[in-house]
mmCIF file of N, CA and C in Angstrom:
data_model
loop_
_atom_site.group_PDB
_atom_site.id
_atom_site.type_symbol
_atom_site.label_atom_id
_atom_site.label_comp_id
_atom_site.label_asym_id
_atom_site.label_seq_id
_atom_site.Cartn_x
_atom_site.Cartn_y
_atom_site.Cartn_z
ATOM 1 N N MET P 1 -1.273 7.745 -33.433
ATOM 2 C CA MET P 1 -0.349 7.147 -32.646
ATOM 3 C C MET P 1 -0.910 7.431 -31.069
ATOM 4 N N LYS P 2 -0.860 6.110 -30.372
ATOM 5 C CA LYS P 2 -1.442 6.361 -29.080
ATOM 6 C C LYS P 2 -0.332 6.338 -27.993
ATOM 7 N N ILE P 3 -0.258 7.302 -27.156
ATOM 8 C CA ILE P 3 0.661 7.741 -26.206
ATOM 9 C C ILE P 3 0.013 7.623 -24.875
ATOM 10 N N SER P 4 0.618 6.723 -24.061
ATOM 11 C CA SER P 4 0.227 6.585 -22.657
ATOM 12 C C SER P 4 0.338 7.831 -21.770
ATOM 13 N N ASP P 5 -0.432 8.007 -20.542
ATOM 14 C CA ASP P 5 -0.114 9.053 -19.807
ATOM 15 C C ASP P 5 1.205 9.223 -19.334
ATOM 16 N N ALA P 6 1.863 8.080 -19.043
ATOM 17 C CA ALA P 6 3.276 8.044 -18.500
ATOM 18 C C ALA P 6 4.328 8.453 -19.705
ATOM 19 N N GLU P 7 3.944 7.922 -20.872
ATOM 20 C CA GLU P 7 4.785 8.339 -21.966
ATOM 21 C C GLU P 7 4.727 9.749 -22.349
ATOM 22 N N TRP P 8 3.560 10.426 -22.138
ATOM 23 C CA TRP P 8 3.373 11.886 -22.243
ATOM 24 C C TRP P 8 4.341 12.648 -21.444
ATOM 25 N N GLU P 9 4.552 12.225 -20.141
ATOM 26 C CA GLU P 9 5.511 12.714 -19.296
ATOM 27 C C GLU P 9 6.720 12.769 -19.886
ATOM 28 N N VAL P 10 7.301 11.624 -20.491
ATOM 29 C CA VAL P 10 8.609 11.641 -21.051
ATOM 30 C C VAL P 10 8.668 12.473 -22.314
ATOM 31 N N MET P 11 7.543 12.555 -23.211
ATOM 32 C CA MET P 11 7.588 13.258 -24.225
ATOM 33 C C MET P 11 7.585 15.000 -23.816
ATOM 34 N N ARG P 12 6.979 15.369 -22.899
ATOM 35 C CA ARG P 12 6.950 16.631 -22.275
ATOM 36 C C ARG P 12 8.366 17.009 -22.043
ATOM 37 N N ILE P 13 9.154 16.392 -21.269
ATOM 38 C CA ILE P 13 10.597 16.519 -21.138
ATOM 39 C C ILE P 13 11.404 16.752 -22.270
ATOM 40 N N VAL P 14 11.117 15.964 -23.219
ATOM 41 C CA VAL P 14 11.936 15.969 -24.571
ATOM 42 C C VAL P 14 11.337 17.289 -25.378
ATOM 43 N N TRP P 15 10.049 17.482 -25.332
ATOM 44 C CA TRP P 15 9.578 18.623 -26.242
ATOM 45 C C TRP P 15 10.126 20.026 -25.488
ATOM 46 N N ASN P 16 10.273 19.948 -24.335
ATOM 47 C CA ASN P 16 10.654 21.080 -23.503
ATOM 48 C C ASN P 16 11.990 21.630 -23.827
ATOM 49 N N LYS P 17 13.075 20.673 -24.275
ATOM 50 C CA LYS P 17 14.386 20.880 -24.628
ATOM 51 C C LYS P 17 14.956 19.734 -25.167
ATOM 52 N N GLU P 18 15.402 19.996 -26.582
ATOM 53 C CA GLU P 18 15.983 19.010 -27.335
ATOM 54 C C GLU P 18 17.363 19.250 -27.836
ATOM 55 N N PRO P 19 18.071 18.108 -27.902
ATOM 56 C CA PRO P 19 17.795 16.817 -27.577
ATOM 57 C C PRO P 19 18.189 16.527 -26.177
ATOM 58 N N ARG P 20 17.677 15.429 -25.667
ATOM 59 C CA ARG P 20 17.892 15.043 -24.313
ATOM 60 C C ARG P 20 18.537 13.614 -24.360
ATOM 61 N N THR P 21 19.455 13.548 -23.351
ATOM 62 C CA THR P 21 19.967 12.250 -23.085
ATOM 63 C C THR P 21 19.090 11.266 -22.114
ATOM 64 N N ALA P 22 19.182 10.117 -22.284
ATOM 65 C CA ALA P 22 18.382 9.321 -21.373
ATOM 66 C C ALA P 22 18.650 9.621 -19.979
ATOM 67 N N ALA P 23 19.854 10.025 -19.428
ATOM 68 C CA ALA P 23 20.295 10.302 -18.168
ATOM 69 C C ALA P 23 19.432 11.577 -17.886
ATOM 70 N N GLU P 24 19.330 12.547 -18.670
ATOM 71 C CA GLU P 24 18.662 13.738 -18.310
ATOM 72 C C GLU P 24 17.097 13.557 -18.085
ATOM 73 N N VAL P 25 16.602 12.717 -19.034
ATOM 74 C CA VAL P 25 15.187 12.286 -18.838
ATOM 75 C C VAL P 25 14.900 11.523 -17.498
ATOM 76 N N ILE P 26 15.804 10.627 -17.239
ATOM 77 C CA ILE P 26 15.725 9.985 -15.964
ATOM 78 C C ILE P 26 15.681 10.801 -14.795
ATOM 79 N N GLN P 27 16.676 11.625 -14.852
ATOM 80 C CA GLN P 27 16.834 12.634 -13.688
ATOM 81 C C GLN P 27 15.691 13.610 -13.497
ATOM 82 N N GLU P 28 15.106 13.972 -14.516
ATOM 83 C CA GLU P 28 13.889 14.761 -14.385
ATOM 84 C C GLU P 28 12.497 14.024 -13.964
ATOM 85 N N LEU P 29 12.549 12.781 -14.217
ATOM 86 C CA LEU P 29 11.347 11.977 -13.895
ATOM 87 C C LEU P 29 11.406 11.120 -12.783
ATOM 88 N N SER P 30 12.603 10.661 -12.521
ATOM 89 C CA SER P 30 12.717 9.594 -11.402
ATOM 90 C C SER P 30 12.160 10.155 -9.969
ATOM 91 N N GLU P 31 12.521 11.317 -9.507
ATOM 92 C CA GLU P 31 12.225 11.907 -8.355
ATOM 93 C C GLU P 31 10.731 12.300 -8.375
ATOM 94 N N PRO P 32 10.129 13.118 -9.105
ATOM 95 C CA PRO P 32 8.793 13.427 -9.034
ATOM 96 C C PRO P 32 7.858 12.483 -9.301
ATOM 97 N N GLN P 33 8.267 11.481 -10.207
ATOM 98 C CA GLN P 33 7.242 10.357 -10.523
ATOM 99 C C GLN P 33 7.592 9.310 -9.627
ATOM 100 N N GLY P 34 8.735 9.013 -9.037
ATOM 101 C CA GLY P 34 8.990 7.762 -8.413
ATOM 102 C C GLY P 34 9.335 6.659 -9.204
ATOM 103 N N TRP P 35 9.663 6.958 -10.496
ATOM 104 C CA TRP P 35 9.974 5.870 -11.329
ATOM 105 C C TRP P 35 11.424 5.302 -11.449
ATOM 106 N N ASN P 36 11.546 4.059 -11.584
ATOM 107 C CA ASN P 36 12.876 3.506 -11.624
ATOM 108 C C ASN P 36 13.466 3.778 -13.062
ATOM 109 N N HIS P 37 14.673 3.923 -13.164
ATOM 110 C CA HIS P 37 15.497 4.217 -14.320
ATOM 111 C C HIS P 37 15.175 3.124 -15.579
ATOM 112 N N ARG P 38 14.989 1.917 -15.042
ATOM 113 C CA ARG P 38 14.543 1.055 -16.023
ATOM 114 C C ARG P 38 13.247 1.192 -16.669
ATOM 115 N N THR P 39 12.255 1.643 -15.779
ATOM 116 C CA THR P 39 11.046 2.066 -16.402
ATOM 117 C C THR P 39 11.058 3.204 -17.260
ATOM 118 N N ILE P 40 11.897 4.181 -16.993
ATOM 119 C CA ILE P 40 11.987 5.249 -18.007
ATOM 120 C C ILE P 40 12.696 4.917 -19.260
ATOM 121 N N ARG P 41 13.807 4.133 -19.123
ATOM 122 C CA ARG P 41 14.386 3.597 -20.329
ATOM 123 C C ARG P 41 13.518 2.759 -21.131
ATOM 124 N N THR P 42 12.660 1.955 -20.659
ATOM 125 C CA THR P 42 11.665 1.207 -21.370
ATOM 126 C C THR P 42 10.741 2.086 -22.057
ATOM 127 N N MET P 43 10.152 3.212 -21.476
ATOM 128 C CA MET P 43 9.258 4.216 -22.166
ATOM 129 C C MET P 43 10.027 4.763 -23.269
ATOM 130 N N LEU P 44 11.283 5.170 -22.994
ATOM 131 C CA LEU P 44 12.023 5.833 -24.089
ATOM 132 C C LEU P 44 11.983 4.785 -25.383
ATOM 133 N N GLY P 45 12.323 3.570 -25.193
ATOM 134 C CA GLY P 45 12.311 2.614 -26.224
ATOM 135 C C GLY P 45 11.092 2.331 -26.776
ATOM 136 N N ARG P 46 9.901 2.403 -26.104
ATOM 137 C CA ARG P 46 8.479 2.269 -26.579
ATOM 138 C C ARG P 46 8.245 3.457 -27.507
ATOM 139 N N LEU P 47 8.589 4.577 -27.143
ATOM 140 C CA LEU P 47 8.483 5.895 -27.869
ATOM 141 C C LEU P 47 9.151 5.756 -29.094
ATOM 142 N N VAL P 48 10.355 5.456 -29.132
ATOM 143 C CA VAL P 48 11.169 5.222 -30.418
ATOM 144 C C VAL P 48 10.542 4.064 -31.300
ATOM 145 N N GLU P 49 10.005 2.939 -30.841
ATOM 146 C CA GLU P 49 9.349 2.088 -31.597
ATOM 147 C C GLU P 49 7.997 2.567 -32.250
ATOM 148 N N LYS P 50 7.371 3.482 -31.422
ATOM 149 C CA LYS P 50 6.031 3.984 -31.901
ATOM 150 C C LYS P 50 6.256 4.980 -32.875
ATOM 151 N N GLY P 51 7.484 5.524 -33.020
ATOM 152 C CA GLY P 51 7.887 6.614 -33.920
ATOM 153 C C GLY P 51 7.658 8.149 -33.381
ATOM 154 N N ALA P 52 7.499 8.302 -32.114
ATOM 155 C CA ALA P 52 7.389 9.406 -31.319
ATOM 156 C C ALA P 52 8.711 9.939 -31.068
ATOM 157 N N LEU P 53 9.732 9.272 -30.923
ATOM 158 C CA LEU P 53 11.009 9.754 -30.547
ATOM 159 C C LEU P 53 11.990 9.277 -31.675
ATOM 160 N N ASP P 54 13.031 10.117 -32.032
ATOM 161 C CA ASP P 54 13.989 9.581 -32.783
ATOM 162 C C ASP P 54 15.316 9.684 -31.688
ATOM 163 N N TYR P 55 16.434 8.974 -32.161
ATOM 164 C CA TYR P 55 17.586 9.159 -31.350
ATOM 165 C C TYR P 55 18.752 9.117 -32.262
ATOM 166 N N GLN P 56 19.975 9.637 -31.519
ATOM 167 C CA GLN P 56 21.267 9.547 -32.215
ATOM 168 C C GLN P 56 22.196 9.031 -31.080
ATOM 169 N N VAL P 57 23.194 8.229 -31.534
ATOM 170 C CA VAL P 57 24.246 7.871 -30.643
ATOM 171 C C VAL P 57 25.362 8.822 -30.641
ATOM 172 N N ALA P 58 25.715 9.294 -29.565
ATOM 173 C CA ALA P 58 27.030 10.094 -29.479
ATOM 174 C C ALA P 58 27.824 9.507 -28.297
ATOM 175 N N GLY P 59 28.931 9.011 -28.897
ATOM 176 C CA GLY P 59 29.861 8.281 -27.952
ATOM 177 C C GLY P 59 28.907 7.195 -27.204
ATOM 178 N N HIS P 60 28.878 7.192 -25.948
ATOM 179 C CA HIS P 60 28.088 6.143 -25.080
ATOM 180 C C HIS P 60 26.789 6.756 -24.681
ATOM 181 N N LYS P 61 26.470 7.883 -25.291
ATOM 182 C CA LYS P 61 25.055 8.518 -24.869
ATOM 183 C C LYS P 61 24.042 8.433 -26.079
ATOM 184 N N TYR P 62 22.775 8.200 -25.750
ATOM 185 C CA TYR P 62 21.718 8.236 -26.778
ATOM 186 C C TYR P 62 21.094 9.657 -26.661
ATOM 187 N N LEU P 63 20.954 10.418 -27.645
ATOM 188 C CA LEU P 63 20.179 11.771 -27.626
ATOM 189 C C LEU P 63 18.859 11.537 -28.289
ATOM 190 N N TYR P 64 17.805 11.825 -27.446
ATOM 191 C CA TYR P 64 16.657 11.625 -27.879
ATOM 192 C C TYR P 64 16.099 13.130 -28.322
ATOM 193 N N SER P 65 15.267 13.036 -29.451
ATOM 194 C CA SER P 65 14.471 14.272 -30.013
ATOM 195 C C SER P 65 13.119 13.689 -30.365
ATOM 196 N N ALA P 66 12.356 14.605 -30.404
ATOM 197 C CA ALA P 66 10.773 14.305 -30.733
ATOM 198 C C ALA P 66 10.878 14.038 -32.229
ATOM 199 N N ALA P 67 10.230 13.019 -32.781
ATOM 200 C CA ALA P 67 9.837 12.783 -34.172
ATOM 201 C C ALA P 67 8.470 13.233 -34.590
ATOM 202 N N ILE P 68 7.767 13.727 -33.369
ATOM 203 C CA ILE P 68 6.300 14.272 -33.692
ATOM 204 C C ILE P 68 6.232 15.580 -33.073
ATOM 205 N N GLU P 69 5.559 16.485 -33.598
ATOM 206 C CA GLU P 69 5.315 17.792 -32.944
ATOM 207 C C GLU P 69 4.340 17.744 -31.843
ATOM 208 N N GLN P 70 4.536 18.433 -30.755
ATOM 209 C CA GLN P 70 3.562 18.449 -29.714
ATOM 210 C C GLN P 70 2.266 18.802 -30.075
ATOM 211 N N GLU P 71 2.196 19.754 -30.968
ATOM 212 C CA GLU P 71 0.867 20.431 -31.411
ATOM 213 C C GLU P 71 -0.159 19.252 -32.025
ATOM 214 N N ALA P 72 0.581 18.414 -32.773
ATOM 215 C CA ALA P 72 -0.177 17.277 -33.394
ATOM 216 C C ALA P 72 -0.753 16.327 -32.468
ATOM 217 N N CYS P 73 0.145 15.876 -31.415
ATOM 218 C CA CYS P 73 -0.192 15.001 -30.333
ATOM 219 C C CYS P 73 -1.338 15.676 -29.472
ATOM 220 N N VAL P 74 -1.245 16.973 -29.171
ATOM 221 C CA VAL P 74 -2.241 17.649 -28.431
ATOM 222 C C VAL P 74 -3.696 17.660 -29.272
ATOM 223 N N ARG P 75 -3.487 17.713 -30.472
ATOM 224 C CA ARG P 75 -4.765 17.788 -31.321
ATOM 225 C C ARG P 75 -5.446 16.457 -31.308
ATOM 226 N N VAL P 76 -4.708 15.550 -31.458
ATOM 227 C CA VAL P 76 -5.229 14.172 -31.433
ATOM 228 C C VAL P 76 -5.816 13.782 -30.096
ATOM 229 N N ARG P 77 -5.032 14.093 -29.020
ATOM 230 C CA ARG P 77 -5.621 13.766 -27.670
ATOM 231 C C ARG P 77 -6.840 14.549 -27.274
ATOM 232 N N SER P 78 -6.865 15.839 -27.955
ATOM 233 C CA SER P 78 -7.931 16.714 -27.620
ATOM 234 C C SER P 78 -9.289 16.082 -28.222
ATOM 235 N N GLU P 79 -8.947 15.682 -29.530
ATOM 236 C CA GLU P 79 -10.139 15.351 -30.233
ATOM 237 C C GLU P 79 -10.746 13.988 -29.546
ATOM 238 N N SER P 80 -9.870 13.200 -29.031
ATOM 239 C CA SER P 80 -10.310 12.026 -28.492
ATOM 240 C C SER P 80 -11.079 12.206 -27.144
ATOM 241 N N PHE P 81 -10.398 13.109 -26.387
ATOM 242 C CA PHE P 81 -11.244 13.439 -25.171
ATOM 243 C C PHE P 81 -12.459 14.050 -25.507
ATOM 244 N N LEU P 82 -12.623 15.097 -26.421
ATOM 245 C CA LEU P 82 -13.800 15.752 -26.788
ATOM 246 C C LEU P 82 -14.915 14.513 -27.093
ATOM 247 N N SER P 83 -14.458 13.637 -27.931
ATOM 248 C CA SER P 83 -15.356 12.615 -28.440
ATOM 249 C C SER P 83 -15.930 11.697 -27.131
ATOM 250 N N LYS P 84 -14.953 11.184 -26.407
ATOM 251 C CA LYS P 84 -15.123 10.415 -25.161
ATOM 252 C C LYS P 84 -15.996 10.965 -24.226
ATOM 253 N N VAL P 85 -15.588 12.210 -23.842
ATOM 254 C CA VAL P 85 -16.213 12.865 -22.718
ATOM 255 C C VAL P 85 -17.461 13.704 -23.043
ATOM 256 N N PHE P 86 -17.443 14.379 -24.179
ATOM 257 C CA PHE P 86 -18.517 15.265 -24.418
ATOM 258 C C PHE P 86 -19.212 14.957 -25.855
ATOM 259 N N GLY P 87 -19.183 13.789 -26.295
ATOM 260 C CA GLY P 87 -19.707 13.279 -27.413
ATOM 261 C C GLY P 87 -19.373 14.104 -28.659
ATOM 262 N N GLY P 88 -18.267 14.660 -28.824
ATOM 263 C CA GLY P 88 -17.708 15.659 -29.828
ATOM 264 C C GLY P 88 -18.570 16.973 -29.789
ATOM 265 N N ASP P 89 -19.191 17.270 -28.747
ATOM 266 C CA ASP P 89 -19.801 18.634 -28.774
ATOM 267 C C ASP P 89 -18.813 19.677 -27.978
ATOM 268 N N THR P 90 -18.286 20.404 -28.959
ATOM 269 C CA THR P 90 -17.269 21.330 -28.380
ATOM 270 C C THR P 90 -17.738 22.481 -27.666
ATOM 271 N N SER P 91 -18.993 22.877 -27.784
ATOM 272 C CA SER P 91 -19.554 23.928 -26.970
ATOM 273 C C SER P 91 -19.779 23.477 -25.528
ATOM 274 N N ALA P 92 -20.086 22.156 -25.428
ATOM 275 C CA ALA P 92 -20.296 21.474 -24.043
ATOM 276 C C ALA P 92 -19.140 21.738 -23.324
ATOM 277 N N LEU P 93 -18.033 21.237 -24.053
ATOM 278 C CA LEU P 93 -16.645 21.249 -23.521
ATOM 279 C C LEU P 93 -16.202 22.588 -22.924
ATOM 280 N N VAL P 94 -16.310 23.520 -23.921
ATOM 281 C CA VAL P 94 -15.963 24.981 -23.563
ATOM 282 C C VAL P 94 -16.888 25.536 -22.299
ATOM 283 N N ALA P 95 -18.230 25.078 -22.358
ATOM 284 C CA ALA P 95 -19.138 25.678 -21.384
ATOM 285 C C ALA P 95 -18.602 25.029 -20.014
ATOM 286 N N HIS P 96 -18.340 23.805 -19.925
ATOM 287 C CA HIS P 96 -17.929 23.019 -18.749
ATOM 288 C C HIS P 96 -16.527 23.909 -18.225
ATOM 289 N N PHE P 97 -15.517 23.665 -18.897
ATOM 290 C CA PHE P 97 -14.533 24.445 -18.303
ATOM 291 C C PHE P 97 -14.545 26.008 -17.982
ATOM 292 N N VAL P 98 -15.413 26.791 -18.671
ATOM 293 C CA VAL P 98 -15.599 28.195 -18.321
ATOM 294 C C VAL P 98 -16.266 28.121 -17.087
ATOM 295 N N GLU P 99 -17.354 27.453 -16.868
ATOM 296 C CA GLU P 99 -18.153 27.340 -15.654
ATOM 297 C C GLU P 99 -17.367 26.962 -14.357
ATOM 298 N N ASP P 100 -16.406 26.073 -14.592
ATOM 299 C CA ASP P 100 -15.636 25.389 -13.522
ATOM 300 C C ASP P 100 -14.418 26.097 -13.121
ATOM 301 N N ALA P 101 -13.828 26.883 -14.166
ATOM 302 C CA ALA P 101 -12.568 27.513 -14.056
ATOM 303 C C ALA P 101 -12.637 28.820 -13.183
ATOM 304 N N ASP P 102 -11.661 29.241 -12.546
ATOM 305 C CA ASP P 102 -11.541 30.460 -11.904
ATOM 306 C C ASP P 102 -10.688 31.258 -12.870
ATOM 307 N N LEU P 103 -11.321 32.013 -13.792
ATOM 308 C CA LEU P 103 -10.700 32.795 -15.043
ATOM 309 C C LEU P 103 -10.362 34.155 -14.340
ATOM 310 N N SER P 104 -9.258 34.665 -14.806
ATOM 311 C CA SER P 104 -8.638 35.891 -14.598
ATOM 312 C C SER P 104 -9.391 36.755 -15.607
ATOM 313 N N PRO P 105 -9.382 38.240 -15.504
ATOM 314 C CA PRO P 105 -9.999 39.048 -16.523
ATOM 315 C C PRO P 105 -9.072 38.938 -17.778
ATOM 316 N N ASP P 106 -7.823 38.828 -17.633
ATOM 317 C CA ASP P 106 -7.084 38.568 -18.961
ATOM 318 C C ASP P 106 -7.567 37.255 -19.759
ATOM 319 N N GLN P 107 -7.648 36.248 -18.977
ATOM 320 C CA GLN P 107 -8.118 34.890 -19.677
ATOM 321 C C GLN P 107 -9.465 35.133 -20.271
ATOM 322 N N ILE P 108 -10.355 35.833 -19.537
ATOM 323 C CA ILE P 108 -11.675 35.976 -20.130
ATOM 324 C C ILE P 108 -11.525 36.895 -21.472
ATOM 325 N N LYS P 109 -10.720 37.755 -21.571
ATOM 326 C CA LYS P 109 -10.595 38.653 -22.635
ATOM 327 C C LYS P 109 -9.838 37.905 -23.757
ATOM 328 N N THR P 110 -8.986 36.970 -23.491
ATOM 329 C CA THR P 110 -8.430 36.106 -24.423
ATOM 330 C C THR P 110 -9.386 35.232 -25.026
ATOM 331 N N LEU P 111 -10.288 34.549 -24.310
ATOM 332 C CA LEU P 111 -11.332 33.768 -24.816
ATOM 333 C C LEU P 111 -12.324 34.480 -25.737
ATOM 334 N N ARG P 112 -12.728 35.713 -25.219
ATOM 335 C CA ARG P 112 -13.512 36.451 -26.089
ATOM 336 C C ARG P 112 -13.000 36.769 -27.418
ATOM 337 N N ARG P 113 -11.746 37.093 -27.377
ATOM 338 C CA ARG P 113 -10.950 37.525 -28.588
ATOM 339 C C ARG P 113 -10.829 36.231 -29.610
ATOM 340 N N LEU P 114 -10.687 35.126 -28.916
ATOM 341 C CA LEU P 114 -10.541 33.931 -29.701
ATOM 342 C C LEU P 114 -11.946 33.551 -30.401
ATOM 343 N N LEU P 115 -13.148 33.614 -29.655
ATOM 344 C CA LEU P 115 -14.365 33.270 -30.018
ATOM 345 C C LEU P 115 -14.792 34.323 -31.048
ATOM 346 N N SER P 116 -14.363 35.606 -30.879
ATOM 347 C CA SER P 116 -14.779 36.724 -31.852
ATOM 348 C C SER P 116 -14.028 36.406 -33.203
ATOM 349 N N SER P 117 -12.872 36.106 -33.125
ATOM 350 C CA SER P 117 -12.150 35.672 -34.368
ATOM 351 C C SER P 117 -12.560 34.467 -35.013
ATOM 352 N N LYS P 118 -13.005 33.338 -34.188
ATOM 353 C CA LYS P 118 -13.668 32.281 -34.858
ATOM 354 C C LYS P 118 -14.996 32.709 -35.588
ATOM 355 N N LYS P 119 -15.701 33.420 -34.872
ATOM 356 C CA LYS P 119 -16.933 33.775 -35.695
ATOM 357 C C LYS P 119 -16.798 34.601 -36.790
ATOM 358 N N ARG P 120 -15.889 35.514 -36.882
ATOM 359 C CA ARG P 120 -15.589 36.305 -38.078
ATOM 360 C C ARG P 120 -15.048 35.386 -39.161
ATOM 361 N N SER P 121 -14.322 34.363 -38.834
ATOM 362 C CA SER P 121 -13.758 33.439 -39.904
ATOM 363 C C SER P 121 -14.777 32.476 -40.551
ATOM 364 N N LYS P 122 -16.012 32.413 -39.795
ATOM 365 C CA LYS P 122 -17.167 31.604 -40.319
ATOM 366 C C LYS P 122 -17.842 32.358 -41.227
#
């Protein structure tokens, strides 16, 4: 499933707290993004059509819930990014971010633990 950058913003709102009314999504996105309420409603409709969102009608309100897990979307998006930008080379991606990031000692410790765990599992 292909989700645009703008649709990701909508999904983040829903993943953060479910279910969400259209009004709640509009309220959270209209000011910081500068989007019109019609634009946001269109994106909600597209996400329903794509199968990313489900909805229930409660009175006059539509309650939106995620139909796909955030982890699954992140995995697909990450694989696409890795393939496009780094030719599928995971070590090049990690090296790039480690070299450019300002990592705290705790973050470095976490990365070492993850790499050690990965090494043991191989």
